[in-house]
Structure formats: structure tokens, C-alpha cells
Amino acid sequence: MNYSYFTVKEVTDYGPYITKIIFPLPKFVKSEVLSEDTYSVYVERRSKKNGEVLQLKKDWNSNETRPSKGYCHITKAYTSDGEGNKIEIGSHATLELECEAIYRLNSEIAFLEEQGHNVYVFCDFRITQVKEIQTDSDSITGLVYDHFSGGCMEQVKGWVNSQSSYAEMPLRFGYYSPKLSSGKRPLIIWLHGAGEGGYETDIAYTGNNVVNLSSDKVQSIFSGAYVLAPQVPTMWMDGGDGLYTKSGQSKYVNGLKALIDEFVECHSDIDTNRIYIGGCSNGGFMTMRMIIDYPGFFAAAFPVCEALYDNLITNQNIEDIKNTPIWFTHAKNDEIVKPEITVIPTYERLLKAGAPNVHFSYFDKVVDTSGIFKDIKGNPFEFFGHGTWIYMLKDECVLDYDGSPVTVNGKDITLLQWLALQEKQNTVLLSSS
């Protein structure tokens, strides 16, 4: 007889992973008798459409594909209650799984080449007891758990999915409403990368660690903030033909502005002097597009690895946005969006034009700082250079382009702390020293 298991999912810097598996035991067991080698955990990542095992690229830079299946590494095993809370004598077992960065066997999303973006997948686990468990009266042997009974993801609580009513181009979006609801609240808009487009709205805020913007820590910086994550079916850089734009234009500009206006109208406690916009890659491109097309509307912008070629930005565009507070983020080894033809010349032109409040965190590379992802030697994993949204969403951008800390009134400040200070009527006074 086979049994059921329950999963706990966590949105990491590298998207959503199943980090715990919980399953019932036939009798109460002491935690000390369980160990990491009591069970084996085999998984096959399957398409939610047809149930087939996915054939995926080894990594971003590889053309090699392989079936997405194998054994997960168990890092901890202990007795627990039904929710996975560790107890000394329990009726359930909880296994904690390593979040592996290459094959990503317990990741809940996968990038499908034929669709051009990430989709949610089904992680089909089989947990097999491979070591005898001793109890006070007898032993437990040979149990197998292979029926999925449900899962939870704590970080998405409070998020709601909806769609704009703009008839010409209704867009889906996810949003978070602040718990602290008295008074006016700022609005943080996050624009996803190309990989998070499509038709699963949750991907727009879980494909990367966007939900960190709704965490208690970040919310406290803003004393409560709305977070809005729109999603497009293709990519923000779609110029109208379904291909990446060569003109620097996007067919989604009007639809996105209509969505933002409608969202603000529906939430009367949004402070229209504190509307912030940012996003990564394609979303960084669209961030630049929106502040150029609607100068003065946004209180500040935070483009990450932005993909608007500098040669498509006119001198008049620079004049129009130079008084908008902007904090850029990019990495030197980004091979997907090269900073030499995007952010660097744009940043330098803004400074030359006299922009009073523009910053640029420029990283050498992107390395895990969470302690979750490691390489085969156990060192912090190095992500591909395009992934600077990892630093930004964790609020680890603190240095300016020259390597000095960004300061306000003589105090070192992070990107999100800086963002929370920006108001349309007071942007110059809040420039850094």
C-alpha cells in the first residue's frame, strides 16, 4: 500500500522550490531515529498539460537537454506535526530538500523553449523508506509515498490575481494590498522579464523573488505598500509583431498605463505622489519605456539589467527623464543584455545632463548570498550574469557606480530604503550626497 505526501513550497532567489515534504507515519516515532538516509526521494518533473516528463536544457548557456528526473538530496529528516513543525515524538515525518541550482529537480517552474517562458510544472515525487525505523514496540519498514495530497506556499498569502478592463488590451496582473491600511500608501510596480510572460499570472511574481516586496521586512520600509505585478502574454519588448523590438517601442505601453490608472482608481488610498516602477531585463526595458513615455508620472524608477538600447534614447528623452529619480542595477558579465550598449551610456548621459538623483549599482557577477544555493564544491553558487534582480529584490544594492555607498543626509542607504523616500514634489531634496 502506498501513501500520500504534502509539500511546502518556498519562493527563493531562483523562483519557487519544494523545500519540504511531509507525510504521515503509521505510529508515533522519536525524531532521533530518523536520519537523512532513512528515505530516498525520487522526482519526475512533468508537464501539467500532458503529464509527460519534461526534456529541459541543462542550464541557460547549454544546448544539451535531458529528462528532468532524478534523486533529490535530503538535508534534514525529523518527526513533526502535520504542518512540518519539528517535535521530539511525532506522527509525521518531514524531509527538507536541497535547492539545487543546475538541474533544479524540486523547482516548481521550468523554462519551455517552445513557449518562450516559464510555466508551472508538476513535481511527481516518490518517497521510499530505505532504512528500518525502530519504535518502542516494533519496527517500520518498506513504506512508499507517491500520492500528492496538496501543498502550500506561505509567501503568496495576500496576493490576488485579476485582469484590467481596458477593452483594447486587457492585461492580467497580481497584486498585494498592505496590511497597514490607514493613510495613503505608495505603489510599487514590478515588470517581469521575458521568462515570466505567458498566461499563468502567478509566474509574474513567483518566477523571481518578487514576493519579497510583500514581506514584513520590506513592507516596514514603506510603512505598508501596494505591490502590482502586471503580466503580458508575450514580452514587454514586443513591438507588435511578436518579435523583439528593434525600434525600442512596445505594443503594451497604452495597455500597461491603462492598467496602472485603473488600479490606482480602484484603490483610493494609493499616494499618487509615490508611484514607483521597476523590473528586470524586458521589465527593465519597459520601465525605461514608461518613464520616457510618461515623464513626471512616476515618483522614481528602478530598472534592473534594462534592455533599452541607448542609441534608441534621444537627447530629448534624456531631458524628459533627468529629474526622475532612477536607480539602475546591472552586472559587468551580463552576456544577455550587455551594459556597454544599454545602461552605462544612458547613465552617463543622464549625469552629463545634470540628473540630480540617479544611481547605478554595478556588480562584477551574481553570486548566491542566501546560503541556499551552492556549487559542487560547496561554495556559493554563481548565477548567470543577467540575474541581477536577485540582488535588487533582496535589497542588497547599496553601492553606486563608483563603488561608494549611496547616502541620504549622510546615512548609507539601500535601494528600497532610497525608493521609499522618493516623492514627486520632493525629489531634489531627497537626492543623495
Tab-separated table of C-alpha atoms in Angstrom:
chain	number	residue	atom	x	y	z
A	1	MET	CA	0.000	0.000	0.000
A	2	ASN	CA	1.318	3.426	-0.980
A	3	TYR	CA	0.650	6.631	0.924
A	4	SER	CA	0.193	10.385	0.373
A	5	TYR	CA	2.582	13.278	0.907
A	6	PHE	CA	2.213	17.051	1.291
A	7	THR	CA	4.665	19.690	0.002
A	8	VAL	CA	5.879	23.020	1.341
A	9	LYS	CA	6.961	25.460	-1.358
A	10	GLU	CA	9.198	28.483	-0.979
A	11	VAL	CA	9.897	31.324	-3.403
A	12	THR	CA	13.683	31.575	-3.440
A	13	ASP	CA	16.048	33.913	-5.282
A	14	TYR	CA	15.778	31.390	-8.114
A	15	GLY	CA	11.995	31.033	-8.125
A	16	PRO	CA	9.669	28.548	-6.377
A	17	TYR	CA	11.090	25.331	-4.944
A	18	ILE	CA	9.594	22.492	-2.962
A	19	THR	CA	11.743	22.700	0.146
A	20	LYS	CA	9.883	20.249	2.427
A	21	ILE	CA	7.912	17.043	2.041
A	22	ILE	CA	5.612	16.000	4.900
A	23	PHE	CA	3.965	12.596	5.225
A	24	PRO	CA	2.216	10.570	7.954
A	25	LEU	CA	3.833	7.735	9.891
A	26	PRO	CA	1.857	4.620	10.869
A	27	LYS	CA	2.654	5.270	14.543
A	28	PHE	CA	4.386	7.830	16.741
A	29	VAL	CA	8.152	7.903	16.246
A	30	LYS	CA	11.016	9.607	18.077
A	31	SER	CA	12.813	12.179	15.949
A	32	GLU	CA	16.222	10.735	16.878
A	33	VAL	CA	15.565	7.538	14.893
A	34	LEU	CA	15.144	9.409	11.587
A	35	SER	CA	18.128	10.498	9.513
A	36	GLU	CA	18.860	11.821	6.039
A	37	ASP	CA	19.425	8.272	4.762
A	38	THR	CA	16.156	6.816	6.105
A	39	TYR	CA	14.379	7.708	2.867
A	40	SER	CA	15.156	8.303	-0.789
A	41	VAL	CA	13.320	10.993	-2.737
A	42	TYR	CA	12.897	10.457	-6.477
A	43	VAL	CA	11.135	13.049	-8.609
A	44	GLU	CA	9.976	13.436	-12.207
A	45	ARG	CA	9.065	16.941	-13.325
A	46	ARG	CA	6.051	16.616	-15.569
A	47	SER	CA	4.090	18.880	-17.859
A	48	LYS	CA	0.784	19.947	-16.352
A	49	LYS	CA	-0.727	19.775	-19.851
A	50	ASN	CA	0.065	16.222	-20.901
A	51	GLY	CA	1.778	14.638	-17.904
A	52	GLU	CA	4.950	13.844	-19.807
A	53	VAL	CA	8.385	14.086	-18.227
A	54	LEU	CA	9.984	17.356	-19.337
A	55	GLN	CA	13.055	17.462	-21.550
A	56	LEU	CA	14.940	20.563	-20.414
A	57	LYS	CA	18.176	22.381	-21.135
A	58	LYS	CA	20.924	21.713	-18.625
A	59	ASP	CA	21.269	25.446	-17.952
A	60	TRP	CA	20.876	28.846	-19.615
A	61	ASN	CA	24.082	28.559	-21.600
A	62	SER	CA	23.739	24.943	-22.736
A	63	ASN	CA	22.047	23.346	-25.739
A	64	GLU	CA	22.181	19.949	-24.046
A	65	THR	CA	18.812	18.607	-22.927
A	66	ARG	CA	17.970	15.819	-20.517
A	67	PRO	CA	14.874	14.321	-18.899
A	68	SER	CA	14.035	16.319	-15.789
A	69	LYS	CA	14.097	13.486	-13.284
A	70	GLY	CA	16.357	12.095	-10.594
A	71	TYR	CA	17.010	11.898	-6.878
A	72	CYS	CA	16.784	14.914	-4.576
A	73	HIS	CA	19.293	15.460	-1.798
A	74	ILE	CA	17.737	15.305	1.685
A	75	THR	CA	19.389	17.798	4.050
A	76	LYS	CA	17.303	17.111	7.167
A	77	ALA	CA	14.841	14.476	8.368
A	78	TYR	CA	12.792	14.676	11.576
A	79	THR	CA	9.445	13.875	13.140
A	80	SER	CA	6.880	16.639	13.044
A	81	ASP	CA	3.246	17.556	13.252
A	82	GLY	CA	1.099	17.599	10.110
A	83	GLU	CA	2.348	21.088	9.200
A	84	GLY	CA	6.027	20.181	9.329
A	85	ASN	CA	6.854	21.699	12.720
A	86	LYS	CA	9.601	19.666	14.364
A	87	ILE	CA	8.666	17.768	17.545
A	88	GLU	CA	10.540	15.129	19.503
A	89	ILE	CA	7.878	12.439	19.118
A	90	GLY	CA	5.619	12.819	16.097
A	91	SER	CA	3.044	11.159	13.899
A	92	HIS	CA	4.550	12.670	10.728
A	93	ALA	CA	7.970	12.842	9.098
A	94	THR	CA	9.350	15.945	7.405
A	95	LEU	CA	12.171	15.890	4.874
A	96	GLU	CA	13.986	19.093	3.941
A	97	LEU	CA	15.362	19.146	0.399
A	98	GLU	CA	18.375	20.900	-1.060
A	99	CYS	CA	17.584	23.651	-3.577
A	100	GLU	CA	19.843	22.626	-6.433
A	101	ALA	CA	20.683	25.302	-8.990
A	102	ILE	CA	21.589	23.364	-12.149
A	103	TYR	CA	19.102	20.560	-12.721
A	104	ARG	CA	16.573	22.170	-10.345
A	105	LEU	CA	14.756	18.900	-9.706
A	106	ASN	CA	12.491	20.291	-6.994
A	107	SER	CA	11.792	23.615	-8.718
A	108	GLU	CA	8.106	24.160	-9.464
A	109	ILE	CA	8.733	26.090	-12.685
A	110	ALA	CA	10.647	25.339	-15.863
A	111	PHE	CA	11.549	27.358	-18.951
A	112	LEU	CA	9.994	25.745	-22.026
A	113	GLU	CA	11.645	26.718	-25.300
A	114	GLU	CA	8.516	26.110	-27.367
A	115	GLN	CA	6.530	28.556	-25.233
A	116	GLY	CA	9.331	31.044	-24.663
A	117	HIS	CA	8.698	31.489	-20.950
A	118	ASN	CA	8.497	29.732	-17.613
A	119	VAL	CA	5.498	27.602	-16.692
A	120	TYR	CA	4.471	25.799	-13.552
A	121	VAL	CA	5.234	22.089	-13.631
A	122	PHE	CA	4.182	19.123	-11.520
A	123	CYS	CA	6.918	17.613	-9.374
A	124	ASP	CA	5.890	13.978	-9.140
A	125	PHE	CA	7.648	12.572	-6.063
A	126	ARG	CA	8.159	9.031	-4.878
A	127	ILE	CA	9.457	8.814	-1.307
A	128	THR	CA	10.742	5.365	-0.403
A	129	GLN	CA	11.768	4.189	3.037
A	130	VAL	CA	15.142	2.516	2.604
A	131	LYS	CA	16.168	2.104	6.233
A	132	GLU	CA	14.299	0.396	9.052
A	133	ILE	CA	12.728	2.669	11.678
A	134	GLN	CA	12.752	1.365	15.227
A	135	THR	CA	9.869	2.216	17.571
A	136	ASP	CA	9.391	1.366	21.253
A	137	SER	CA	7.431	-1.771	20.385
A	138	ASP	CA	8.494	-2.882	16.915
A	139	SER	CA	9.837	-1.506	13.619
A	140	ILE	CA	8.559	0.194	10.458
A	141	THR	CA	9.816	-0.948	7.042
A	142	GLY	CA	9.188	-0.556	3.336
A	143	LEU	CA	6.805	2.418	3.224
A	144	VAL	CA	6.317	4.254	-0.082
A	145	TYR	CA	4.650	7.645	-0.556
A	146	ASP	CA	3.718	8.627	-4.103
A	147	HIS	CA	0.287	10.303	-3.977
A	148	PHE	CA	0.320	14.107	-3.900
A	149	SER	CA	-2.239	15.403	-1.391
A	150	GLY	CA	-1.611	19.141	-1.631
A	151	GLY	CA	0.900	21.876	-0.964
A	152	CYS	CA	1.289	25.359	0.499
A	153	MET	CA	3.378	28.434	-0.311
A	154	GLU	CA	3.320	30.898	2.573
A	155	GLN	CA	4.831	33.864	0.712
A	156	VAL	CA	1.935	34.219	-1.743
A	157	LYS	CA	-0.641	34.741	1.013
A	158	GLY	CA	-2.282	38.101	0.462
A	159	TRP	CA	-1.638	38.106	-3.287
A	160	VAL	CA	-4.650	38.292	-5.611
A	161	ASN	CA	-4.851	37.761	-9.389
A	162	SER	CA	-7.047	39.916	-11.608
A	163	GLN	CA	-7.314	41.488	-15.065
A	164	SER	CA	-7.687	45.055	-16.264
A	165	SER	CA	-10.862	46.143	-18.040
A	166	TYR	CA	-9.087	48.095	-20.802
A	167	ALA	CA	-11.026	46.826	-23.826
A	168	GLU	CA	-8.254	47.274	-26.394
A	169	MET	CA	-5.714	45.270	-24.391
A	170	PRO	CA	-6.785	43.770	-21.066
A	171	LEU	CA	-3.765	42.632	-19.087
A	172	ARG	CA	-3.580	40.124	-16.256
A	173	PHE	CA	-1.896	41.118	-13.022
A	174	GLY	CA	-1.201	40.002	-9.491
A	175	TYR	CA	-1.230	42.426	-6.600
A	176	TYR	CA	-0.660	42.691	-2.871
A	177	SER	CA	-2.515	45.069	-0.561
A	178	PRO	CA	-0.698	46.362	2.537
A	179	LYS	CA	-1.824	45.179	5.939
A	180	LEU	CA	-1.294	48.640	7.360
A	181	SER	CA	-4.141	50.362	5.576
A	182	SER	CA	-4.554	53.714	7.337
A	183	GLY	CA	-3.498	56.785	5.382
A	184	LYS	CA	-2.060	56.997	1.899
A	185	ARG	CA	0.204	54.176	0.730
A	186	PRO	CA	2.815	54.017	-2.046
A	187	LEU	CA	2.510	51.718	-5.037
A	188	ILE	CA	5.459	49.571	-6.199
A	189	ILE	CA	5.094	48.267	-9.766
A	190	TRP	CA	7.195	45.290	-10.835
A	191	LEU	CA	7.538	44.424	-14.530
A	192	HIS	CA	8.639	40.846	-15.195
A	193	GLY	CA	11.339	39.574	-17.526
A	194	ALA	CA	10.675	37.718	-20.780
A	195	GLY	CA	10.739	34.391	-18.958
A	196	GLU	CA	7.765	35.321	-16.784
A	197	GLY	CA	5.332	36.233	-19.552
A	198	GLY	CA	2.552	33.923	-20.642
A	199	TYR	CA	-0.782	33.005	-19.149
A	200	GLU	CA	-0.045	31.942	-15.568
A	201	THR	CA	-0.307	35.157	-13.590
A	202	ASP	CA	1.404	33.711	-10.514
A	203	ILE	CA	4.610	33.420	-12.551
A	204	ALA	CA	4.832	37.231	-12.739
A	205	TYR	CA	5.548	37.437	-9.003
A	206	THR	CA	6.903	33.984	-8.121
A	207	GLY	CA	9.156	33.278	-11.115
A	208	ASN	CA	11.605	35.585	-9.346
A	209	ASN	CA	11.528	36.599	-5.685
A	210	VAL	CA	9.069	39.444	-6.268
A	211	VAL	CA	7.020	38.312	-3.271
A	212	ASN	CA	9.856	39.631	-1.101
A	213	LEU	CA	8.355	43.062	-1.781
A	214	SER	CA	5.346	41.938	0.278
A	215	SER	CA	7.459	40.535	3.117
A	216	ASP	CA	7.174	42.109	6.545
A	217	LYS	CA	10.734	43.419	6.287
A	218	VAL	CA	10.210	45.283	3.025
A	219	GLN	CA	6.698	46.408	3.900
A	220	SER	CA	8.074	48.007	7.070
A	221	ILE	CA	10.456	50.126	4.967
A	222	PHE	CA	7.460	51.674	3.198
A	223	SER	CA	5.109	51.577	6.232
A	224	GLY	CA	2.922	49.385	4.033
A	225	ALA	CA	2.887	49.465	0.226
A	226	TYR	CA	0.791	48.107	-2.604
A	227	VAL	CA	2.704	45.840	-4.979
A	228	LEU	CA	1.462	45.428	-8.554
A	229	ALA	CA	2.859	42.788	-10.932
A	230	PRO	CA	1.342	43.001	-14.445
A	231	GLN	CA	1.854	40.196	-16.961
A	232	VAL	CA	1.852	40.149	-20.760
A	233	PRO	CA	1.319	37.050	-22.936
A	234	THR	CA	4.491	37.599	-24.977
A	235	MET	CA	7.157	40.017	-23.709
A	236	TRP	CA	7.324	43.728	-22.969
A	237	MET	CA	9.745	44.164	-25.888
A	238	ASP	CA	7.093	43.001	-28.366
A	239	GLY	CA	6.946	45.807	-30.908
A	240	GLY	CA	3.672	44.493	-32.326
A	241	ASP	CA	4.817	41.558	-34.446
A	242	GLY	CA	5.571	39.117	-31.625
A	243	LEU	CA	9.307	39.657	-32.098
A	244	TYR	CA	11.832	41.549	-30.020
A	245	THR	CA	11.596	45.210	-30.918
A	246	LYS	CA	14.294	46.860	-32.985
A	247	SER	CA	12.705	50.282	-32.691
A	248	GLY	CA	12.659	50.423	-28.900
A	249	GLN	CA	8.852	50.608	-28.882
A	250	SER	CA	6.369	48.275	-27.184
A	251	LYS	CA	2.790	47.475	-28.135
A	252	TYR	CA	1.948	47.215	-24.436
A	253	VAL	CA	2.603	50.841	-23.422
A	254	ASN	CA	-1.021	52.028	-23.572
A	255	GLY	CA	-2.376	48.840	-22.045
A	256	LEU	CA	0.035	48.996	-19.132
A	257	LYS	CA	-0.698	52.661	-18.427
A	258	ALA	CA	-4.433	51.912	-18.537
A	259	LEU	CA	-3.943	49.068	-16.053
A	260	ILE	CA	-1.961	51.307	-13.672
A	261	ASP	CA	-4.556	54.085	-13.892
A	262	GLU	CA	-7.393	51.656	-13.258
A	263	PHE	CA	-5.600	50.078	-10.304
A	264	VAL	CA	-4.962	53.484	-8.733
A	265	GLU	CA	-8.574	54.499	-9.289
A	266	CYS	CA	-9.795	51.299	-7.610
A	267	HIS	CA	-7.558	51.863	-4.573
A	268	SER	CA	-8.188	55.359	-3.332
A	269	ASP	CA	-5.584	55.082	-0.575
A	270	ILE	CA	-2.697	54.941	-3.073
A	271	ASP	CA	-0.471	58.003	-2.833
A	272	THR	CA	-0.201	59.220	-6.429
A	273	ASN	CA	2.959	61.130	-5.497
A	274	ARG	CA	4.646	57.821	-4.583
A	275	ILE	CA	4.159	55.512	-7.557
A	276	TYR	CA	7.378	53.594	-8.243
A	277	ILE	CA	8.123	51.460	-11.292
A	278	GLY	CA	10.842	48.891	-11.943
A	279	GLY	CA	11.532	45.480	-13.385
A	280	CYS	CA	14.187	43.201	-14.825
A	281	SER	CA	15.502	42.692	-18.355
A	282	ASN	CA	12.373	43.024	-20.533
A	283	GLY	CA	10.774	44.651	-17.500
A	284	GLY	CA	13.753	46.980	-17.180
A	285	PHE	CA	13.262	47.905	-20.837
A	286	MET	CA	9.584	48.618	-20.138
A	287	THR	CA	10.487	50.643	-17.064
A	288	MET	CA	12.579	52.929	-19.252
A	289	ARG	CA	9.856	52.996	-21.895
A	290	MET	CA	7.226	54.080	-19.335
A	291	ILE	CA	9.234	56.869	-17.714
A	292	ILE	CA	10.145	58.172	-21.175
A	293	ASP	CA	6.573	58.000	-22.482
A	294	TYR	CA	5.008	59.375	-19.284
A	295	PRO	CA	7.616	61.791	-17.888
A	296	GLY	CA	6.722	63.111	-14.457
A	297	PHE	CA	4.093	60.457	-13.727
A	298	PHE	CA	6.297	58.129	-11.668
A	299	ALA	CA	7.978	59.246	-8.456
A	300	ALA	CA	11.015	57.017	-9.124
A	301	ALA	CA	12.233	54.091	-11.211
A	302	PHE	CA	14.454	51.082	-10.540
A	303	PRO	CA	15.404	49.373	-13.844
A	304	VAL	CA	17.309	46.098	-13.443
A	305	CYS	CA	19.518	44.768	-16.286
A	306	GLU	CA	17.426	47.014	-18.524
A	307	ALA	CA	17.379	46.229	-22.227
A	308	LEU	CA	16.589	49.535	-23.963
A	309	TYR	CA	19.491	50.264	-26.294
A	310	ASP	CA	20.989	53.638	-25.510
A	311	ASN	CA	21.126	54.594	-29.204
A	312	LEU	CA	17.324	54.480	-29.255
A	313	ILE	CA	17.079	57.065	-26.470
A	314	THR	CA	17.055	60.613	-27.831
A	315	ASN	CA	18.589	63.658	-26.206
A	316	GLN	CA	15.067	64.937	-25.624
A	317	ASN	CA	14.225	61.670	-23.835
A	318	ILE	CA	17.186	62.262	-21.533
A	319	GLU	CA	15.971	65.793	-20.800
A	320	ASP	CA	12.464	64.460	-20.107
A	321	ILE	CA	13.586	61.888	-17.535
A	322	LYS	CA	16.633	63.500	-15.950
A	323	ASN	CA	14.619	64.748	-12.980
A	324	THR	CA	13.045	61.349	-12.341
A	325	PRO	CA	14.961	59.589	-9.539
A	326	ILE	CA	16.421	56.380	-11.015
A	327	TRP	CA	18.485	53.571	-9.509
A	328	PHE	CA	19.940	51.209	-12.132
A	329	THR	CA	21.220	47.683	-11.391
A	330	HIS	CA	23.370	45.591	-13.743
A	331	ALA	CA	26.368	43.209	-13.815
A	332	LYS	CA	29.597	43.503	-15.778
A	333	ASN	CA	29.419	39.897	-17.030
A	334	ASP	CA	25.838	40.069	-18.317
A	335	GLU	CA	26.005	38.348	-21.711
A	336	ILE	CA	22.280	38.639	-22.456
A	337	VAL	CA	21.886	42.409	-22.053
A	338	LYS	CA	25.282	43.992	-22.478
A	339	PRO	CA	25.678	47.031	-20.218
A	340	GLU	CA	28.068	48.755	-22.649
A	341	ILE	CA	25.225	49.384	-25.118
A	342	THR	CA	22.369	49.900	-22.666
A	343	VAL	CA	22.728	51.145	-19.118
A	344	ILE	CA	26.263	52.561	-18.998
A	345	PRO	CA	25.924	55.170	-21.773
A	346	THR	CA	22.392	56.054	-20.619
A	347	TYR	CA	23.566	56.581	-17.037
A	348	GLU	CA	26.485	58.718	-18.208
A	349	ARG	CA	24.212	60.841	-20.418
A	350	LEU	CA	21.847	61.442	-17.520
A	351	LEU	CA	24.712	62.632	-15.316
A	352	LYS	CA	26.018	64.885	-18.101
A	353	ALA	CA	22.518	66.348	-18.463
A	354	GLY	CA	22.545	67.248	-14.767
A	355	ALA	CA	20.336	64.499	-13.343
A	356	PRO	CA	20.316	65.197	-9.587
A	357	ASN	CA	19.218	61.803	-8.238
A	358	VAL	CA	20.466	58.904	-10.360
A	359	HIS	CA	22.353	55.865	-9.042
A	360	PHE	CA	23.809	52.709	-10.537
A	361	SER	CA	24.772	49.516	-8.676
A	362	TYR	CA	27.200	47.708	-10.967
A	363	PHE	CA	28.153	44.205	-9.855
A	364	ASP	CA	31.089	42.125	-11.078
A	365	LYS	CA	28.956	38.956	-11.064
A	366	VAL	CA	25.900	37.436	-9.412
A	367	VAL	CA	26.640	35.080	-6.524
A	368	ASP	CA	24.226	33.492	-4.055
A	369	THR	CA	24.200	35.344	-0.745
A	370	SER	CA	21.374	33.386	0.879
A	371	GLY	CA	23.388	30.264	1.715
A	372	ILE	CA	20.763	28.173	-0.111
A	373	PHE	CA	22.448	27.567	-3.462
A	374	LYS	CA	25.920	26.028	-3.616
A	375	ASP	CA	28.202	24.697	-6.324
A	376	ILE	CA	29.663	21.183	-6.378
A	377	LYS	CA	32.461	22.285	-4.022
A	378	GLY	CA	30.021	23.707	-1.508
A	379	ASN	CA	30.848	27.330	-2.328
A	380	PRO	CA	28.164	29.954	-3.012
A	381	PHE	CA	26.691	29.284	-6.431
A	382	GLU	CA	27.443	31.787	-9.194
A	383	PHE	CA	24.312	32.565	-11.192
A	384	PHE	CA	24.460	33.737	-14.772
A	385	GLY	CA	25.401	37.410	-15.027
A	386	HIS	CA	21.984	38.541	-16.215
A	387	GLY	CA	20.358	37.687	-12.886
A	388	THR	CA	20.986	40.942	-11.014
A	389	TRP	CA	17.329	41.053	-9.989
A	390	ILE	CA	18.443	38.596	-7.292
A	391	TYR	CA	20.394	41.379	-5.565
A	392	MET	CA	17.778	44.049	-6.164
A	393	LEU	CA	14.786	42.075	-4.866
A	394	LYS	CA	16.739	41.117	-1.734
A	395	ASP	CA	17.554	44.808	-1.238
A	396	GLU	CA	21.295	44.214	-1.490
A	397	CYS	CA	22.013	47.164	-3.786
A	398	VAL	CA	23.949	49.655	-1.660
A	399	LEU	CA	26.880	50.880	-3.767
A	400	ASP	CA	26.903	53.439	-6.551
A	401	TYR	CA	28.718	53.170	-9.882
A	402	ASP	CA	31.983	54.469	-8.402
A	403	GLY	CA	31.889	51.874	-5.629
A	404	SER	CA	30.934	54.304	-2.876
A	405	PRO	CA	27.838	53.825	-0.696
A	406	VAL	CA	24.671	55.658	-1.675
A	407	THR	CA	23.840	58.053	1.144
A	408	VAL	CA	20.942	60.282	2.091
A	409	ASN	CA	21.580	63.000	4.690
A	410	GLY	CA	24.919	61.359	5.445
A	411	LYS	CA	23.462	57.907	6.101
A	412	ASP	CA	24.187	54.803	3.999
A	413	ILE	CA	21.031	53.559	2.341
A	414	THR	CA	19.769	50.586	0.313
A	415	LEU	CA	17.869	50.784	-2.945
A	416	LEU	CA	14.492	50.105	-1.340
A	417	GLN	CA	15.161	52.496	1.537
A	418	TRP	CA	16.029	55.141	-1.053
A	419	LEU	CA	12.908	54.293	-3.047
A	420	ALA	CA	10.649	54.723	-0.035
A	421	LEU	CA	11.889	58.307	0.384
A	422	GLN	CA	11.070	59.459	-3.125
A	423	GLU	CA	8.073	61.735	-3.650
A	424	LYS	CA	7.256	63.683	-6.779
A	425	GLN	CA	7.100	67.059	-5.044
A	426	ASN	CA	10.334	66.482	-3.083
A	427	THR	CA	12.693	64.532	-5.316
A	428	VAL	CA	15.574	67.018	-5.407
A	429	LEU	CA	15.708	67.421	-1.631
A	430	LEU	CA	15.962	63.660	-1.252
A	431	SER	CA	18.923	63.272	-3.579
A	432	SER	CA	21.953	61.530	-2.138
A	433	SER	CA	25.077	63.270	-1.066
